[in-house]
């Protein structure tokens, strides 16, 4: 994996792909599927996300204030759903689903080798966590897999139905 | 336009499409392009979004605490970019870009006739607005255009480059 400039992180999350979120606590790693996230600031990149208190990852995220957002291409869709359907309370999802952990640089949560991008994050604001399970994260390090060219991401429409990225259009714009 | 059950709203926003946001203040309507939004709660549907204080819509949203999120299909992509490149300070974008306003039911901000979905929203939490320009909205009424079948949405990757929804895949899932 190759480092990605933090100023480019928004280009990965702004399109709204389904992502995976990893945490590590007391020597136990976990991974969940997440679709409720958005960019908050370009640089340093801030991201908001919802991790429900019903999710096993919630306690780890609150306690350690660290996580990794890993972005899967469509070829991982079956694994993404399998992760969404299981709980880290019961099983080690990295093993049951078959994903490869790679140590991160700045956080204890692991990167996922099969994902085309991995974002190491720290929780920087929890003011809305009690009420909405909303966390503000800062991306402190970003990685990209240069071997995965033009990865197509998936976008959840509910009940296991996903839109896959199709054609790309470019329209002259003044916006970043 | 036909009413949509509020419990289905997340299925429209969770995939992360580019949306339009309308406001109305002192008899002046405005519309902006927005990509930084996410679901926060299923029912009643809560949405978080970033409306920068540099945007002309910011003051209207803060003052009136009302807006409409309108979701365009790919056929409106040129207009979406034109809206993103102009400011309501200077022009009436509904006129210059050519979009049709329709009165909303619960808020003063207008619906957009050409969009396949319109969500009437009220601001319900501004605790993170000063620091991050982050607003928590509640969707109080939702409309869908039944004539637009299987609309393909657009997802911004930066600098006017968009991924258009391609094929749809469905994987058996326990998740909503």
XYZ file of C-alpha atoms in Angstrom, chain A residues 10-17 33 35-42 46 48-50 55 74 77-78 81 84-86 124-125 127-128 131-132 134-136 150-151 154-176, chain B residues 10-17 33 35-42 46 48-50 55 74 77-78 81 84-86 124-125 127-128 131-132 134-136 150-151 154-176:
126
model
C -12.437 13.591 0.364
C -12.404 12.241 -3.191
C -12.718 8.720 -1.781
C -15.557 9.335 0.689
C -17.589 12.111 -0.946
C -19.121 9.661 -3.489
C -20.778 7.807 -0.587
C -19.449 4.232 -0.892
C -19.991 -2.437 7.625
C -22.893 3.397 5.093
C -23.720 6.414 7.223
C -20.702 8.684 6.871
C -19.830 11.994 5.220
C -16.962 14.431 4.765
C -16.902 17.393 7.164
C -13.687 19.207 6.177
C -11.113 18.924 3.377
C -12.637 15.349 9.001
C -18.600 12.242 10.464
C -20.060 8.774 10.908
C -22.764 6.936 12.787
C -22.965 -2.232 17.203
C -17.420 -4.341 -5.691
C -19.529 -7.129 -1.891
C -20.339 -10.615 -0.580
C -22.695 -8.099 3.503
C -22.895 -6.580 8.154
C -24.826 -9.700 9.065
C -22.506 -10.890 11.869
C -11.857 14.260 17.683
C -15.385 15.216 18.766
C -20.494 16.026 21.475
C -23.193 14.340 19.388
C -27.662 11.592 21.343
C -27.059 10.350 17.769
C -22.350 10.439 15.749
C -18.555 10.588 15.835
C -16.314 13.213 14.257
C -10.325 2.460 -11.110
C -12.068 0.469 -8.387
C -20.954 -0.017 -4.009
C -23.739 2.185 -2.640
C -26.367 0.683 -0.372
C -30.018 1.257 -1.256
C -31.354 -0.864 1.604
C -31.996 -4.574 2.233
C -28.815 -5.772 0.532
C -29.453 -3.932 -2.732
C -26.473 -1.951 -4.011
C -25.842 0.389 -6.933
C -22.413 -0.327 -8.415
C -20.420 2.537 -9.947
C -21.076 2.588 -13.682
C -19.775 5.070 -16.224
C -17.892 8.205 -15.204
C -18.835 11.651 -16.484
C -16.793 14.821 -16.179
C -18.325 18.272 -16.387
C -16.165 21.381 -16.219
C -16.516 22.665 -12.667
C -15.036 25.311 -10.410
C -15.641 23.118 -7.364
C -12.950 20.933 -5.727
C -32.873 6.499 4.167
C -32.963 4.382 1.005
C -32.646 7.572 -1.038
C -29.775 9.206 0.860
C -27.751 6.248 2.149
C -26.265 5.590 -1.340
C -24.582 9.021 -1.183
C -25.932 10.855 -4.253
C -25.339 21.663 -4.727
C -22.429 16.192 -1.496
C -21.553 16.153 2.190
C -24.574 14.579 3.866
C -25.443 11.314 5.615
C -28.286 9.558 7.360
C -28.316 9.796 11.164
C -31.535 7.951 12.102
C -34.149 5.853 10.290
C -32.574 12.494 10.619
C -26.608 15.453 8.868
C -25.165 17.822 6.291
C -22.438 20.391 5.859
C -22.243 29.327 0.978
C -28.058 11.953 -13.997
C -25.935 16.641 -14.072
C -25.134 19.731 -16.171
C -22.717 21.580 -11.777
C -22.458 24.479 -7.827
C -20.515 27.036 -9.857
C -22.815 30.015 -9.170
C -33.242 20.189 14.788
C -29.690 20.495 16.156
C -24.561 22.199 18.322
C -21.891 21.458 15.711
C -17.409 24.621 14.561
C -18.068 22.448 11.474
C -22.802 20.786 10.424
C -26.591 20.775 10.648
C -28.833 17.977 11.890
C -35.186 3.620 -11.520
C -33.433 6.991 -11.571
C -24.487 10.783 -9.545
C -21.681 10.596 -6.978
C -19.029 13.314 -6.929
C -15.388 12.227 -7.005
C -14.032 15.792 -7.116
C -13.408 18.444 -9.777
C -16.619 17.777 -11.706
C -15.999 14.041 -12.097
C -18.985 11.863 -11.192
C -19.633 8.144 -10.970
C -23.078 7.365 -12.370
C -25.063 4.461 -10.908
C -24.451 1.386 -13.036
C -25.777 -2.105 -12.477
C -27.636 -3.094 -9.314
C -26.686 -6.135 -7.263
C -28.717 -7.714 -4.479
C -27.148 -9.904 -1.810
C -29.287 -11.565 0.839
C -28.902 -9.407 3.951
C -30.339 -9.105 7.446
C -29.721 -5.344 7.412
C -32.399 -2.727 6.611
